mmCIF file of C-alpha atoms in Angstrom:
data_model
loop_
_atom_site.group_PDB
_atom_site.id
_atom_site.type_symbol
_atom_site.label_atom_id
_atom_site.label_comp_id
_atom_site.label_asym_id
_atom_site.label_seq_id
_atom_site.Cartn_x
_atom_site.Cartn_y
_atom_site.Cartn_z
ATOM 1 C CA MET A 1 -41.187 34.989 -1.999
ATOM 2 C CA PHE A 2 -41.757 34.065 1.108
ATOM 3 C CA PRO A 3 -39.099 32.661 3.250
ATOM 4 C CA SER A 4 -39.962 29.107 3.490
ATOM 5 C CA ILE A 5 -40.170 29.067 -0.321
ATOM 6 C CA LEU A 6 -36.659 30.406 -0.283
ATOM 7 C CA LYS A 7 -35.192 28.222 1.979
ATOM 8 C CA LEU A 8 -36.919 25.752 0.096
ATOM 9 C CA ALA A 9 -35.329 26.734 -3.142
ATOM 10 C CA THR A 10 -31.543 27.572 -1.318
ATOM 11 C CA VAL A 11 -31.762 23.638 0.526
ATOM 12 C CA ILE A 12 -32.115 22.966 -3.108
ATOM 13 C CA ALA A 13 -29.600 24.571 -4.484
ATOM 14 C CA LEU A 14 -26.752 23.473 -1.758
ATOM 15 C CA PHE A 15 -27.797 19.911 -2.650
ATOM 16 C CA CYS A 16 -26.758 20.735 -6.039
ATOM 17 C CA PHE A 17 -23.758 22.219 -5.611
ATOM 18 C CA PRO A 18 -22.860 21.267 -2.023
ATOM 19 C CA MET A 19 -20.137 23.695 0.208
ATOM 20 C CA SER A 20 -17.300 21.822 -0.605
ATOM 21 C CA LEU A 21 -17.745 23.472 -4.402
ATOM 22 C CA LEU A 22 -18.418 26.633 -3.554
ATOM 23 C CA ALA A 23 -15.475 28.989 -2.854
ATOM 24 C CA SER A 24 -13.924 32.937 -2.967
ATOM 25 C CA SER A 25 -10.885 33.783 -4.026
ATOM 26 C CA VAL A 26 -8.738 37.044 -4.747
ATOM 27 C CA VAL A 27 -6.883 37.256 -7.765
ATOM 28 C CA SER A 28 -5.211 40.131 -9.805
ATOM 29 C CA LEU A 29 -5.953 42.163 -12.303
ATOM 30 C CA SER A 30 -4.362 40.955 -15.758
ATOM 31 C CA THR A 31 -2.826 43.419 -17.894
ATOM 32 C CA PRO A 32 -5.518 42.999 -20.593
ATOM 33 C CA ARG A 33 -8.302 43.529 -17.863
ATOM 34 C CA CYS A 34 -6.416 46.878 -16.677
ATOM 35 C CA GLN A 35 -6.714 48.144 -20.340
ATOM 36 C CA LYS A 36 -9.582 47.768 -20.998
ATOM 37 C CA MET A 37 -10.601 49.314 -17.017
ATOM 38 C CA GLN A 38 -8.929 52.217 -18.746
ATOM 39 C CA GLN A 39 -10.072 52.552 -22.025
ATOM 40 C CA LEU A 40 -13.832 52.030 -20.242
ATOM 41 C CA GLY A 41 -13.018 55.433 -17.907
ATOM 42 C CA VAL A 42 -13.208 53.103 -15.290
ATOM 43 C CA ILE A 43 -9.548 54.390 -14.169
ATOM 44 C CA GLN A 44 -7.642 56.898 -14.942
ATOM 45 C CA ALA A 45 -4.138 58.181 -14.376
ATOM 46 C CA GLU A 46 -4.896 60.494 -12.157
ATOM 47 C CA ALA A 47 -6.603 58.142 -10.056
ATOM 48 C CA PRO A 48 -5.354 57.138 -6.414
ATOM 49 C CA VAL A 49 -5.144 53.358 -6.715
ATOM 50 C CA GLN A 50 -3.527 52.506 -9.470
ATOM 51 C CA CYS A 51 -4.324 48.227 -11.550
ATOM 52 C CA GLU A 52 -0.998 46.590 -9.245
ATOM 53 C CA ARG A 53 -3.063 47.971 -5.898
ATOM 54 C CA LEU A 54 -6.254 46.330 -7.156
ATOM 55 C CA ARG A 55 -7.841 43.026 -6.872
ATOM 56 C CA GLU A 56 -10.898 40.872 -7.767
ATOM 57 C CA VAL A 57 -12.866 39.357 -5.272
ATOM 58 C CA ARG A 58 -14.443 36.296 -7.098
ATOM 59 C CA PHE A 59 -17.174 34.650 -4.894
ATOM 60 C CA ASP A 60 -20.205 32.443 -5.132
ATOM 61 C CA TYR A 61 -23.929 34.023 -3.998
ATOM 62 C CA ILE A 62 -27.667 33.552 -3.961
ATOM 63 C CA ASP A 63 -30.068 35.271 -5.977
ATOM 64 C CA PHE A 64 -33.218 36.120 -4.364
ATOM 65 C CA GLN A 65 -34.777 33.138 -6.323
ATOM 66 C CA GLY A 66 -32.702 30.795 -4.199
ATOM 67 C CA LYS A 67 -30.380 29.783 -7.128
ATOM 68 C CA VAL A 68 -26.964 29.682 -6.493
ATOM 69 C CA HIS A 69 -24.468 32.111 -9.270
ATOM 70 C CA ARG A 70 -20.586 31.218 -9.208
ATOM 71 C CA ASP A 71 -20.269 34.057 -11.137
ATOM 72 C CA GLY A 72 -20.067 36.589 -8.393
ATOM 73 C CA SER A 73 -17.340 40.073 -8.843
ATOM 74 C CA LEU A 74 -16.030 42.882 -7.203
ATOM 75 C CA VAL A 75 -12.770 45.121 -7.443
ATOM 76 C CA VAL A 76 -11.436 46.778 -4.425
ATOM 77 C CA MET A 77 -8.435 47.407 -3.268
ATOM 78 C CA ASP A 78 -5.185 44.722 -2.286
ATOM 79 C CA ALA A 79 -5.032 45.172 1.308
ATOM 80 C CA VAL A 80 -8.867 44.727 1.781
ATOM 81 C CA ALA A 81 -9.422 41.588 -0.329
ATOM 82 C CA PRO A 82 -9.707 38.796 1.728
ATOM 83 C CA TYR A 83 -11.422 40.304 4.078
ATOM 84 C CA VAL A 84 -14.104 41.827 1.535
ATOM 85 C CA SER A 85 -13.657 37.699 0.537
ATOM 86 C CA ALA A 86 -14.830 36.493 4.103
ATOM 87 C CA ILE A 87 -17.967 38.807 3.934
ATOM 88 C CA PHE A 88 -19.503 37.382 0.749
ATOM 89 C CA LYS A 89 -18.549 33.855 2.555
ATOM 90 C CA GLN A 90 -20.713 34.722 5.364
ATOM 91 C CA LEU A 91 -23.116 36.621 2.749
ATOM 92 C CA TYR A 92 -23.638 33.111 1.532
ATOM 93 C CA GLU A 93 -23.837 30.939 4.560
ATOM 94 C CA ILE A 94 -26.713 33.147 5.824
ATOM 95 C CA GLN A 95 -28.386 33.332 2.422
ATOM 96 C CA PHE A 96 -28.640 36.633 2.104
ATOM 97 C CA PRO A 97 -29.444 37.141 -1.258
ATOM 98 C CA ILE A 98 -28.024 39.318 -3.915
ATOM 99 C CA HIS A 99 -29.527 40.158 -7.389
ATOM 100 C CA GLN A 100 -25.771 39.506 -9.042
ATOM 101 C CA ALA A 101 -22.672 41.197 -8.853
ATOM 102 C CA LYS A 102 -20.825 42.072 -12.119
ATOM 103 C CA PRO A 103 -17.440 45.127 -12.431
ATOM 104 C CA ILE A 104 -18.505 48.225 -12.565
ATOM 105 C CA GLU A 105 -17.137 48.183 -16.538
ATOM 106 C CA HIS A 106 -19.909 46.280 -17.919
ATOM 107 C CA TYR A 107 -21.664 48.997 -17.602
ATOM 108 C CA HIS A 108 -18.482 51.205 -18.480
ATOM 109 C CA GLY A 109 -18.089 52.947 -15.174
ATOM 110 C CA ASP A 110 -21.772 54.565 -15.027
ATOM 111 C CA ASP A 111 -22.912 53.894 -11.764
ATOM 112 C CA LYS A 112 -26.394 54.858 -12.145
ATOM 113 C CA ARG A 113 -26.613 52.201 -15.363
ATOM 114 C CA SER A 114 -25.211 49.781 -12.632
ATOM 115 C CA MET A 115 -27.450 50.955 -9.957
ATOM 116 C CA ALA A 116 -30.480 50.635 -11.729
ATOM 117 C CA ASP A 117 -29.326 46.722 -12.835
ATOM 118 C CA ASN A 118 -29.451 46.527 -9.236
ATOM 119 C CA ASN A 119 -26.005 45.518 -9.677
ATOM 120 C CA SER A 120 -23.785 44.943 -6.175
ATOM 121 C CA SER A 121 -20.016 46.762 -7.110
ATOM 122 C CA ALA A 122 -16.955 48.010 -6.032
ATOM 123 C CA PHE A 123 -14.069 49.654 -7.926
ATOM 124 C CA ASN A 124 -15.109 52.839 -9.779
ATOM 125 C CA TYR A 125 -12.571 55.955 -10.284
ATOM 126 C CA ARG A 126 -15.355 58.781 -9.416
ATOM 127 C CA ALA A 127 -16.674 61.638 -7.915
ATOM 128 C CA LEU A 128 -19.093 61.424 -4.846
ATOM 129 C CA THR A 129 -22.580 62.578 -6.804
ATOM 130 C CA GLY A 130 -23.466 65.957 -6.961
ATOM 131 C CA LYS A 131 -19.974 66.876 -5.725
ATOM 132 C CA ARG A 132 -15.972 67.134 -7.139
ATOM 133 C CA SER A 133 -13.783 65.031 -4.415
ATOM 134 C CA LEU A 134 -13.497 61.344 -4.582
ATOM 135 C CA SER A 135 -16.022 58.617 -4.229
ATOM 136 C CA LEU A 136 -14.592 55.872 -1.747
ATOM 137 C CA HIS A 137 -15.097 53.665 -4.709
ATOM 138 C CA ALA A 138 -12.391 55.434 -6.354
ATOM 139 C CA TYR A 139 -9.614 53.695 -3.988
ATOM 140 C CA GLY A 140 -11.613 49.952 -4.616
ATOM 141 C CA LEU A 141 -12.300 50.690 -0.160
ATOM 142 C CA ALA A 142 -16.213 51.307 -1.047
ATOM 143 C CA ILE A 143 -18.896 48.418 -1.621
ATOM 144 C CA ASP A 144 -22.137 49.121 -2.866
ATOM 145 C CA ILE A 145 -25.018 46.833 -2.445
ATOM 146 C CA ASN A 146 -28.232 45.470 -3.517
ATOM 147 C CA PRO A 147 -29.357 49.445 -4.962
ATOM 148 C CA GLN A 148 -32.624 48.812 -5.600
ATOM 149 C CA GLN A 149 -33.464 46.998 -2.125
ATOM 150 C CA ASN A 150 -31.524 49.487 -0.613
ATOM 151 C CA PRO A 151 -31.946 52.817 -2.410
ATOM 152 C CA PHE A 152 -29.678 56.114 -2.320
ATOM 153 C CA ILE A 153 -32.346 59.102 -1.242
ATOM 154 C CA GLU A 154 -31.199 62.744 -1.863
ATOM 155 C CA PHE A 155 -33.398 65.387 -0.392
ATOM 156 C CA ASN A 156 -33.340 68.987 -2.300
ATOM 157 C CA ALA A 157 -33.806 72.154 -0.302
ATOM 158 C CA GLN A 158 -37.953 72.054 0.337
ATOM 159 C CA GLY A 159 -37.262 68.075 1.737
ATOM 160 C CA MET A 160 -38.468 66.520 -0.775
ATOM 161 C CA ALA A 161 -37.277 63.471 -1.035
ATOM 162 C CA LYS A 162 -35.879 61.585 -4.888
ATOM 163 C CA PHE A 163 -35.022 57.805 -4.718
ATOM 164 C CA SER A 164 -32.331 56.052 -7.081
ATOM 165 C CA PRO A 165 -32.190 53.641 -8.802
ATOM 166 C CA LEU A 166 -35.897 54.303 -10.082
ATOM 167 C CA GLY A 167 -38.377 52.369 -8.045
ATOM 168 C CA SER A 168 -36.784 51.653 -5.432
ATOM 169 C CA GLU A 169 -38.518 54.301 -3.395
ATOM 170 C CA LYS A 170 -41.268 51.052 -2.328
ATOM 171 C CA TYR A 171 -38.168 50.367 -0.153
ATOM 172 C CA ALA A 172 -38.179 53.233 1.873
ATOM 173 C CA ASN A 173 -40.286 51.953 4.642
ATOM 174 C CA ARG A 174 -36.888 49.617 6.234
ATOM 175 C CA MET A 175 -38.790 47.351 7.937
ATOM 176 C CA ARG A 176 -38.321 43.242 6.870
ATOM 177 C CA TRP A 177 -41.200 42.099 8.452
ATOM 178 C CA ARG A 178 -44.952 43.694 7.995
ATOM 179 C CA LEU A 179 -48.180 42.709 9.513
ATOM 180 C CA ALA A 180 -49.599 41.374 6.901
ATOM 181 C CA LYS A 181 -47.113 41.904 4.483
ATOM 182 C CA GLN A 182 -44.395 39.300 3.078
ATOM 183 C CA SER A 183 -41.604 39.417 4.263
ATOM 184 C CA ARG A 184 -38.560 41.349 2.630
ATOM 185 C CA MET A 185 -35.284 40.249 1.863
ATOM 186 C CA GLY A 186 -32.095 41.864 0.870
ATOM 187 C CA PHE A 187 -31.247 44.863 3.061
ATOM 188 C CA ALA A 188 -28.073 46.130 4.123
ATOM 189 C CA GLU A 189 -28.895 46.412 8.008
ATOM 190 C CA GLN A 190 -28.927 42.720 8.341
ATOM 191 C CA VAL A 191 -25.365 42.683 7.064
ATOM 192 C CA ILE A 192 -24.184 45.610 9.089
ATOM 193 C CA ASP A 193 -22.337 43.637 11.373
ATOM 194 C CA ILE A 194 -20.193 41.294 9.028
ATOM 195 C CA PHE A 195 -19.374 44.535 6.742
ATOM 196 C CA ALA A 196 -17.915 46.198 10.535
ATOM 197 C CA ASP A 197 -16.075 42.775 11.704
ATOM 198 C CA ASN A 198 -14.491 42.853 8.651
ATOM 199 C CA GLY A 199 -13.120 46.581 8.623
ATOM 200 C CA PHE A 200 -16.689 48.232 6.398
ATOM 201 C CA LEU A 201 -17.613 50.157 9.756
ATOM 202 C CA TYR A 202 -18.978 53.393 7.706
ATOM 203 C CA TRP A 203 -22.842 52.398 6.336
ATOM 204 C CA GLY A 204 -24.616 55.109 4.330
ATOM 205 C CA GLY A 205 -27.444 53.974 6.557
ATOM 206 C CA TYR A 206 -25.806 55.992 9.128
ATOM 207 C CA TRP A 207 -26.041 59.250 7.363
ATOM 208 C CA ASP A 208 -28.451 61.915 7.782
ATOM 209 C CA THR A 209 -28.489 63.562 4.021
ATOM 210 C CA PRO A 210 -28.087 62.213 1.272
ATOM 211 C CA ILE A 211 -29.028 58.050 2.905
ATOM 212 C CA ASP A 212 -27.273 55.713 0.747
ATOM 213 C CA TYR A 213 -28.256 52.313 2.326
ATOM 214 C CA GLN A 214 -26.705 50.299 -0.152
ATOM 215 C CA HIS A 215 -23.065 51.684 0.682
ATOM 216 C CA PHE A 216 -20.383 50.199 3.252
ATOM 217 C CA GLN A 217 -16.978 52.204 3.319
ATOM 218 C CA VAL A 218 -14.273 52.573 5.250
ATOM 219 C CA SER A 219 -13.509 56.463 6.181
ATOM 220 C CA ARG A 220 -11.889 58.844 3.979
ATOM 221 C CA ASP A 221 -8.648 59.357 6.694
ATOM 222 C CA MET A 222 -7.397 55.510 6.129
ATOM 223 C CA ALA A 223 -8.085 55.657 2.267
ATOM 224 C CA THR A 224 -6.052 58.288 2.341
ATOM 225 C CA LEU A 225 -3.280 56.562 4.196
ATOM 226 C CA MET A 226 -3.569 53.428 2.694
ATOM 227 C CA THR A 227 -2.841 54.264 -0.587
ATOM 228 C CA THR A 228 0.463 56.726 0.647
ATOM 229 C CA LEU A 229 1.267 53.130 2.301
ATOM 230 C CA SER A 230 3.426 50.439 0.603
ATOM 231 C CA ALA A 231 1.084 47.377 0.090
ATOM 232 C CA PRO A 232 2.318 45.121 2.891
ATOM 233 C CA ASP A 233 2.288 48.320 4.670
ATOM 234 C CA ALA A 234 -1.151 48.818 3.820
ATOM 235 C CA LYS A 235 -2.646 45.260 4.319
ATOM 236 C CA GLN A 236 -0.684 45.444 8.030
ATOM 237 C CA PHE A 237 -3.025 48.993 9.078
ATOM 238 C CA PHE A 238 -5.939 46.866 7.688
ATOM 239 C CA GLU A 239 -5.673 43.679 9.855
ATOM 240 C CA ASN A 240 -4.862 46.123 13.008
ATOM 241 C CA TYR A 241 -8.287 47.776 11.973
ATOM 242 C CA VAL A 242 -9.744 45.070 11.961
ATOM 243 C CA ASN A 243 -8.384 43.508 15.184
ATOM 244 C CA TRP A 244 -8.906 46.362 16.739
ATOM 245 C CA HIS A 245 -12.438 46.124 16.113
ATOM 246 C CA ARG A 246 -13.159 42.643 16.717
ATOM 247 C CA SER A 247 -11.596 42.968 19.945
ATOM 248 C CA CYS A 248 -13.041 46.309 21.163
ATOM 249 C CA LYS A 249 -16.348 44.368 20.305
ATOM 250 C CA ALA A 250 -16.186 42.210 22.564
ATOM 251 C CA MET A 251 -14.590 44.405 25.442
ATOM 252 C CA TYR A 252 -17.543 46.846 24.636
ATOM 253 C CA PRO A 253 -21.006 45.005 24.207
ATOM 254 C CA LEU A 254 -22.986 47.696 24.436
ATOM 255 C CA ALA A 255 -21.645 49.901 23.204
ATOM 256 C CA TYR A 256 -20.686 48.217 20.105
ATOM 257 C CA SER A 257 -24.622 47.133 19.409
ATOM 258 C CA GLN A 258 -25.434 50.672 19.695
ATOM 259 C CA HIS A 259 -22.860 52.037 17.169
ATOM 260 C CA ARG A 260 -20.506 54.240 19.108
ATOM 261 C CA VAL A 261 -17.363 52.908 18.074
ATOM 262 C CA ASN A 262 -13.897 54.456 17.434
ATOM 263 C CA ASP A 263 -12.300 53.074 15.424
ATOM 264 C CA TYR A 264 -8.331 52.451 14.686
ATOM 265 C CA VAL A 265 -7.454 56.124 13.048
ATOM 266 C CA HIS A 266 -9.011 56.901 15.997
ATOM 267 C CA TYR A 267 -6.786 54.671 18.365
ATOM 268 C CA LEU A 268 -3.552 55.967 16.059
ATOM 269 C CA LYS A 269 -4.101 59.381 16.496
ATOM 270 C CA ASN A 270 -4.888 59.574 19.636
ATOM 271 C CA SER A 271 -1.634 57.813 20.479
ATOM 272 C CA LEU A 272 0.353 59.745 18.413
ATOM 273 C CA SER A 273 -1.053 63.054 18.562
ATOM 274 C CA VAL A 274 -1.664 64.098 15.604
ATOM 275 C CA LYS A 275 -4.726 65.665 13.733
ATOM 276 C CA SER A 276 -3.454 63.512 10.023
ATOM 277 C CA LEU A 277 -1.775 60.009 9.815
ATOM 278 C CA THR A 278 -1.080 61.201 6.599
ATOM 279 C CA GLN A 279 0.197 64.539 6.847
ATOM 280 C CA HIS A 280 2.371 62.731 9.379
ATOM 281 C CA TYR A 281 3.382 59.541 7.682
ATOM 282 C CA GLN A 282 4.429 62.055 4.860
ATOM 283 C CA LEU A 283 6.821 63.642 7.640
ATOM 284 C CA LYS A 284 7.844 60.772 9.365
ATOM 285 C CA PRO A 285 7.116 56.957 7.893
ATOM 286 C CA GLN A 286 8.837 55.377 10.754
ATOM 287 C CA ALA A 287 6.789 57.076 13.352
ATOM 288 C CA ILE A 288 3.782 55.785 11.630
ATOM 289 C CA LEU A 289 5.056 52.434 10.290
ATOM 290 C CA ALA A 290 6.664 51.535 14.189
ATOM 291 C CA ALA A 291 2.825 52.668 15.636
ATOM 292 C CA LEU A 292 1.742 49.875 13.082
ATOM 293 C CA ASN A 293 4.164 47.304 14.706
ATOM 294 C CA ARG A 294 3.064 48.057 17.942
ATOM 295 C CA PRO A 295 0.641 45.667 19.863
ATOM 296 C CA ALA A 296 -2.479 48.706 20.678
ATOM 297 C CA LYS A 297 -4.133 49.417 24.036
ATOM 298 C CA ARG A 298 -7.332 48.554 23.899
ATOM 299 C CA SER A 299 -9.532 50.544 26.478
ATOM 300 C CA ALA A 300 -12.330 53.419 27.041
ATOM 301 C CA ILE A 301 -10.938 55.118 24.006
ATOM 302 C CA CYS A 302 -13.195 52.266 22.097
ATOM 303 C CA VAL A 303 -16.154 53.813 22.770
ATOM 304 C CA LYS A 304 -17.000 57.650 22.040
ATOM 305 C CA GLN A 305 -18.341 59.876 24.256
ATOM 306 C CA TYR A 306 -21.490 62.092 23.915
#
C-alpha cells in the first residue's frame, strides 16, 4: 500500500474512531488468567517474575491497511507498564502500523509460531534462542514488534544468514524508501527514539550477531535488579532511568543521535563504585535505596567515550 492510500485509510479510521475514544490502559492479571498461563507453560514457578509483578497493557493500533484495532495486548513487568502504554500511544499517534499484538499464551508460549504470525509480543518465560540463559522476555522487559518486517537473523560458521520468520528475508534491505519501489512501513528503525525515550534503550538491530530487528529491551543488569527490588522501588528505579535518559539526551543531543549513551545503571555503578547493582543491593540494600532517592547529577558521564 502506498503511503497516500495508507494515510487516507488512517484518516477515515480516525474519523470513525475519534481520538477521545482511543485508549491505552494497564490492568493486573486475574487469577484465572495466571492459571491459564501456567498451564500453557508461558510462566513457571522458577520464572524470575511471577503474575503479581506482571501487568497487561491494552492499546489501540493501526494495521498495515490503515484499519484501527482496539485489541492490542502485551504483558510486561509492572514497573515498565505505564511507559509501554505511552510507547503504543505514540505509535498510534504517528500512524506506525502494527500487524497484530496478542499475548504469547495465544501461541502456547511458542515464539516461533508468534513470529510466523507476525505478532508483536512481550512477556514469555523462555531462554535466549539457542542458549540456556533466560531471554529478557522472561522478565517482561523486552518487546518484539512486527517480526515479519523486522527479522531475526542468525549466522552460521560459514557466515550464511538464516532469517526468521520464514519470508522475512525480503526485508533484509532496511531502506524504507528505494528508487522506483513502494515505500515500506513498520520498520523498527522508525521508532527507536520512542522506545528509548520510554526506557527501552537496547535494540537488537544494534547487535552484530545475531541481529534482531524486532527486539527492544532494557539491560540485563537492570532486569536482575528490578526483579530483586520491591514493586514500588522498581517503579522508582525505572522512573529515574527514564528521566536520566531524557535529560541526558537534552544535554547532549549530538552524542545521543549517534547512540553514544550511558544509561542510569552505569551512572549508579559509577557513583557507588560497584560492579553489580544486584549484588550490592543484596549486601547493602539501603545504599541502593538511598541512591535511588538522591537527585542524579547529569554530566559528561551521560556520553560513552570510545
